[in-house]
């Protein structure tokens, strides 16, 4: 175990801690252990960015069977090594710092981005620290006073925050120092620390509320969705922020409004305006005061509420299983209606439940769903910039960009073979399944019903709003095409027992198989385009697709069964 | 070898979670050298009692004294004399066994090299020498259980609280651990042992305490309990005292439901 430099720094304050009644040696030891354990986890931010390259191994080492064997060899804190990703993300703020002297506007943006990034990574990566229920049994049963344990926990979180914010804010801080001078730099620095306090307090308060009114499972869901949001937010945020400069005119004057009091990032811009621009208006002064007082009040409240927080944590270990009965029955009905055989309906139900509940699956797949909603719009906007207006767009055939959301189909079809709970897959081998095709068919149908159709509906509604009702026949054709496309993806990617492999085993050579699939999707798009040129072409296209679908979903599976699949596994 | 001075005294201990009373007035004196088998059905309040004594749960009423100290005060020094084996899940398993054990030892105030040396010996004796430096997450259930057992004994405590200490251990290891517990008790250590496996409790406990509904319903050595209740095994006594006599009819119902399906 390393002796961390951070801890050596902390040693200088030994006297102060002991003065507060903290058992310093023990607290230091707890921190050392906690930091070591953090070093062996992989932050969400890295896990996802490395997925596309060869990195799944990196994510795998932690949560898979590989982990124990490599002992304690590579301790050189993986967390520290991941910091450059945060620094890279922080670059996005530089333009806001340098572009002008409209501090109110620029710094609101900067602190808004900081709030989003730091808070989401705190929630997604450090929830396990805040919410570790093992602490209770392991630490409280030892001869330690409560102050030592609370202090260790608080400092642990603050150390983590310090590193993340330092990494994220460093680029813009340096640029700010060069561009705007030392006073700006100092205000910026102090405010970053205050923002950290605010974030810790806000996060704890959020957990407190969720735990107060819901159970632990709900909180785990909240954390899961924040992780998903972080992944989507960062990817899309990048697309948008840089495009933003083309759309928004930054020279306009800032106008104070009452609702800005609800947005902490706006307060944080206040002091810059107050000190640097000499704006002494009531709003700016009020913002500045809030910036100074609220974070400090927040962190004090947090320390005070710690015991109550710990008590609520107990809920995390409690098992409660309430489920909305009505909805389950609805899905079962849909399953019966969708599936020919009972076996198929069983796997339809199983796959739907896994898609909706398995958190690791959601973490891996839902961001893809998010992207595929956004993708068509990114292309639409790119075309907008080429000088055409929205009304011009509405009469054209740009709605065919909706095909881009079909990109999710192959990647989700691949992901259907994986799960965080792959060990449960022994059941496929232990039970006598008469027709393996029922397994694949039921699973794919569940994907269509629970993921693809809802997503497509959202997309279709927005598109209809832009392009008008005239595109509805086209949209129906696209949906039929996506059904067929799902079948084709399944054929080309090969059947895989659903939810039977760990995510670490996702292989990159599979992405190679994606390329022909993308071409196929493009081909569908072109055929559709050609069909729109003919009169009634769309209906013809629709008819062909319908017949193809019927053949594929009724006959397609029986043909496959002999050739490949279960026997060879 | 009962001494006159009890090491644990509990007086009128009550505990409430929300509306539900978990403990309804427990009175108990535990003497040095006893191996207490603390048994009861699920939800009877066994682990709550243990957790209160360890200072993990607050908000009880009544008095608990351990080694003469009232644990309600801010004093935590009494915990130096206590060892605790929690359930298996309660372990920092991303650490190696070595790291975990020295950490725990140091929390008890031991020197690092001392904790390291002792845990290495103890691991070696229990046949885990080769995995001393491996992460606990890669261990089997039985190996983790051994690590927990060592972590509870590193600092040579006077009282030992064990929660299902034999789960996951193979038959040979069970024999070793049972022998260890007997030797420790012989040397004057007190062991407070909760388990659901009646055979083991029956064999190793010098005194058995059965609680049900938050109250002590039986207290005495196995022989004494047998005389009072005219039943053959501890399992039978347990069933009788907890008012459970439906096992036969429940089993019959279960099997008849199983038999309904004919494929």
PDB file of N, CA and C in Angstrom, chain A residues 436-476:
ATOM      1  N   UNK A 436     -34.363 -23.356 -29.369  1.00  0.00           N
ATOM      2  CA  UNK A 436     -33.471 -22.243 -29.014  1.00  0.00           C
ATOM      3  C   UNK A 436     -33.881 -20.955 -29.716  1.00  0.00           C
ATOM      4  N   UNK A 437     -34.516 -21.082 -30.887  1.00  0.00           N
ATOM      5  CA  UNK A 437     -34.927 -19.880 -31.607  1.00  0.00           C
ATOM      6  C   UNK A 437     -35.902 -19.033 -30.801  1.00  0.00           C
ATOM      7  N   UNK A 438     -36.675 -19.706 -29.965  1.00  0.00           N
ATOM      8  CA  UNK A 438     -37.629 -18.968 -29.139  1.00  0.00           C
ATOM      9  C   UNK A 438     -36.878 -18.005 -28.225  1.00  0.00           C
ATOM     10  N   UNK A 439     -35.696 -18.426 -27.771  1.00  0.00           N
ATOM     11  CA  UNK A 439     -34.899 -17.581 -26.889  1.00  0.00           C
ATOM     12  C   UNK A 439     -34.503 -16.302 -27.627  1.00  0.00           C
ATOM     13  N   UNK A 440     -33.928 -16.491 -28.833  1.00  0.00           N
ATOM     14  CA  UNK A 440     -33.467 -15.312 -29.579  1.00  0.00           C
ATOM     15  C   UNK A 440     -34.633 -14.426 -30.011  1.00  0.00           C
ATOM     16  N   UNK A 441     -35.666 -15.097 -30.481  1.00  0.00           N
ATOM     17  CA  UNK A 441     -36.794 -14.358 -31.027  1.00  0.00           C
ATOM     18  C   UNK A 441     -37.481 -13.544 -29.935  1.00  0.00           C
ATOM     19  N   UNK A 442     -37.694 -14.190 -28.790  1.00  0.00           N
ATOM     20  CA  UNK A 442     -38.333 -13.490 -27.681  1.00  0.00           C
ATOM     21  C   UNK A 442     -37.503 -12.300 -27.242  1.00  0.00           C
ATOM     22  N   UNK A 443     -36.189 -12.500 -27.165  1.00  0.00           N
ATOM     23  CA  UNK A 443     -35.316 -11.420 -26.722  1.00  0.00           C
ATOM     24  C   UNK A 443     -35.337 -10.247 -27.705  1.00  0.00           C
ATOM     25  N   UNK A 444     -35.249 -10.588 -28.987  1.00  0.00           N
ATOM     26  CA  UNK A 444     -35.244  -9.517 -29.989  1.00  0.00           C
ATOM     27  C   UNK A 444     -36.563  -8.754 -29.994  1.00  0.00           C
ATOM     28  N   UNK A 445     -37.647  -9.493 -29.832  1.00  0.00           N
ATOM     29  CA  UNK A 445     -38.942  -8.815 -29.800  1.00  0.00           C
ATOM     30  C   UNK A 445     -39.039  -7.888 -28.592  1.00  0.00           C
ATOM     31  N   UNK A 446     -38.476  -8.341 -27.487  1.00  0.00           N
ATOM     32  CA  UNK A 446     -38.481  -7.485 -26.298  1.00  0.00           C
ATOM     33  C   UNK A 446     -37.691  -6.214 -26.572  1.00  0.00           C
ATOM     34  N   UNK A 447     -36.584  -6.360 -27.285  1.00  0.00           N
ATOM     35  CA  UNK A 447     -35.801  -5.173 -27.651  1.00  0.00           C
ATOM     36  C   UNK A 447     -36.636  -4.219 -28.487  1.00  0.00           C
ATOM     37  N   UNK A 448     -37.365  -4.777 -29.471  1.00  0.00           N
ATOM     38  CA  UNK A 448     -38.187  -3.936 -30.326  1.00  0.00           C
ATOM     39  C   UNK A 448     -39.226  -3.187 -29.505  1.00  0.00           C
ATOM     40  N   UNK A 449     -39.913  -3.931 -28.658  1.00  0.00           N
ATOM     41  CA  UNK A 449     -41.046  -3.335 -27.954  1.00  0.00           C
ATOM     42  C   UNK A 449     -40.593  -2.373 -26.863  1.00  0.00           C
ATOM     43  N   UNK A 450     -39.542  -2.768 -26.119  1.00  0.00           N
ATOM     44  CA  UNK A 450     -39.214  -1.968 -24.938  1.00  0.00           C
ATOM     45  C   UNK A 450     -38.221  -0.874 -25.212  1.00  0.00           C
ATOM     46  N   UNK A 451     -37.381  -1.045 -26.219  1.00  0.00           N
ATOM     47  CA  UNK A 451     -36.380  -0.007 -26.454  1.00  0.00           C
ATOM     48  C   UNK A 451     -36.590   0.708 -27.779  1.00  0.00           C
ATOM     49  N   UNK A 452     -36.676  -0.055 -28.862  1.00  0.00           N
ATOM     50  CA  UNK A 452     -36.676   0.580 -30.175  1.00  0.00           C
ATOM     51  C   UNK A 452     -37.927   1.407 -30.435  1.00  0.00           C
ATOM     52  N   UNK A 453     -39.106   0.810 -30.219  1.00  0.00           N
ATOM     53  CA  UNK A 453     -40.337   1.521 -30.553  1.00  0.00           C
ATOM     54  C   UNK A 453     -40.531   2.790 -29.715  1.00  0.00           C
ATOM     55  N   UNK A 454     -40.359   2.716 -28.397  1.00  0.00           N
ATOM     56  CA  UNK A 454     -40.511   3.963 -27.629  1.00  0.00           C
ATOM     57  C   UNK A 454     -39.556   5.055 -28.106  1.00  0.00           C
ATOM     58  N   UNK A 455     -38.323   4.656 -28.365  1.00  0.00           N
ATOM     59  CA  UNK A 455     -37.339   5.622 -28.807  1.00  0.00           C
ATOM     60  C   UNK A 455     -37.723   6.219 -30.154  1.00  0.00           C
ATOM     61  N   UNK A 456     -38.166   5.351 -31.038  1.00  0.00           N
ATOM     62  CA  UNK A 456     -38.544   5.820 -32.363  1.00  0.00           C
ATOM     63  C   UNK A 456     -39.742   6.752 -32.272  1.00  0.00           C
ATOM     64  N   UNK A 457     -40.662   6.469 -31.375  1.00  0.00           N
ATOM     65  CA  UNK A 457     -41.832   7.332 -31.219  1.00  0.00           C
ATOM     66  C   UNK A 457     -41.416   8.746 -30.822  1.00  0.00           C
ATOM     67  N   UNK A 458     -40.505   8.843 -29.855  1.00  0.00           N
ATOM     68  CA  UNK A 458     -40.034  10.161 -29.443  1.00  0.00           C
ATOM     69  C   UNK A 458     -39.474  10.897 -30.649  1.00  0.00           C
ATOM     70  N   UNK A 459     -38.603  10.188 -31.343  1.00  0.00           N
ATOM     71  CA  UNK A 459     -37.948  10.777 -32.500  1.00  0.00           C
ATOM     72  C   UNK A 459     -38.982  11.194 -33.555  1.00  0.00           C
ATOM     73  N   UNK A 460     -39.950  10.317 -33.779  1.00  0.00           N
ATOM     74  CA  UNK A 460     -40.951  10.569 -34.815  1.00  0.00           C
ATOM     75  C   UNK A 460     -41.797  11.790 -34.472  1.00  0.00           C
ATOM     76  N   UNK A 461     -42.114  11.936 -33.187  1.00  0.00           N
ATOM     77  CA  UNK A 461     -42.943  13.077 -32.790  1.00  0.00           C
ATOM     78  C   UNK A 461     -42.201  14.388 -33.064  1.00  0.00           C
ATOM     79  N   UNK A 462     -40.929  14.419 -32.703  1.00  0.00           N
ATOM     80  CA  UNK A 462     -40.155  15.645 -32.947  1.00  0.00           C
ATOM     81  C   UNK A 462     -40.054  15.912 -34.451  1.00  0.00           C
ATOM     82  N   UNK A 463     -39.814  14.857 -35.197  1.00  0.00           N
ATOM     83  CA  UNK A 463     -39.687  15.039 -36.647  1.00  0.00           C
ATOM     84  C   UNK A 463     -40.995  15.519 -37.269  1.00  0.00           C
ATOM     85  N   UNK A 464     -42.097  14.965 -36.781  1.00  0.00           N
ATOM     86  CA  UNK A 464     -43.383  15.404 -37.309  1.00  0.00           C
ATOM     87  C   UNK A 464     -43.614  16.876 -37.000  1.00  0.00           C
ATOM     88  N   UNK A 465     -43.163  17.281 -35.804  1.00  0.00           N
ATOM     89  CA  UNK A 465     -43.309  18.686 -35.442  1.00  0.00           C
ATOM     90  C   UNK A 465     -42.522  19.572 -36.406  1.00  0.00           C
ATOM     91  N   UNK A 466     -41.378  19.121 -36.853  1.00  0.00           N
ATOM     92  CA  UNK A 466     -40.558  19.935 -37.754  1.00  0.00           C
ATOM     93  C   UNK A 466     -41.081  19.856 -39.193  1.00  0.00           C
ATOM     94  N   UNK A 467     -41.369  18.632 -39.629  1.00  0.00           N
ATOM     95  CA  UNK A 467     -41.632  18.448 -41.060  1.00  0.00           C
ATOM     96  C   UNK A 467     -43.119  18.383 -41.416  1.00  0.00           C
ATOM     97  N   UNK A 468     -43.961  18.279 -40.400  1.00  0.00           N
ATOM     98  CA  UNK A 468     -45.379  18.239 -40.709  1.00  0.00           C
ATOM     99  C   UNK A 468     -45.900  16.824 -40.859  1.00  0.00           C
ATOM    100  N   UNK A 469     -47.244  16.715 -40.880  1.00  0.00           N
ATOM    101  CA  UNK A 469     -47.895  15.408 -40.894  1.00  0.00           C
ATOM    102  C   UNK A 469     -47.610  14.615 -42.163  1.00  0.00           C
ATOM    103  N   UNK A 470     -47.179  15.300 -43.196  1.00  0.00           N
ATOM    104  CA  UNK A 470     -46.995  14.624 -44.482  1.00  0.00           C
ATOM    105  C   UNK A 470     -45.982  13.469 -44.400  1.00  0.00           C
ATOM    106  N   UNK A 471     -45.085  13.514 -43.385  1.00  0.00           N
ATOM    107  CA  UNK A 471     -44.054  12.478 -43.368  1.00  0.00           C
ATOM    108  C   UNK A 471     -44.484  11.217 -42.633  1.00  0.00           C
ATOM    109  N   UNK A 472     -45.702  11.195 -42.126  1.00  0.00           N
ATOM    110  CA  UNK A 472     -46.117  10.018 -41.338  1.00  0.00           C
ATOM    111  C   UNK A 472     -46.006   8.702 -42.119  1.00  0.00           C
ATOM    112  N   UNK A 473     -46.453   8.626 -43.376  1.00  0.00           N
ATOM    113  CA  UNK A 473     -46.247   7.365 -44.113  1.00  0.00           C
ATOM    114  C   UNK A 473     -44.772   6.986 -44.178  1.00  0.00           C
ATOM    115  N   UNK A 474     -43.917   7.969 -44.378  1.00  0.00           N
ATOM    116  CA  UNK A 474     -42.483   7.684 -44.430  1.00  0.00           C
ATOM    117  C   UNK A 474     -41.998   7.119 -43.097  1.00  0.00           C
ATOM    118  N   UNK A 475     -42.495   7.720 -42.004  1.00  0.00           N
ATOM    119  CA  UNK A 475     -42.059   7.263 -40.685  1.00  0.00           C
ATOM    120  C   UNK A 475     -42.467   5.816 -40.444  1.00  0.00           C
ATOM    121  N   UNK A 476     -43.678   5.482 -40.891  1.00  0.00           N
ATOM    122  CA  UNK A 476     -44.120   4.091 -40.729  1.00  0.00           C
ATOM    123  C   UNK A 476     -43.189   3.169 -41.509  1.00  0.00           C
TER     124      UNK A 476
END
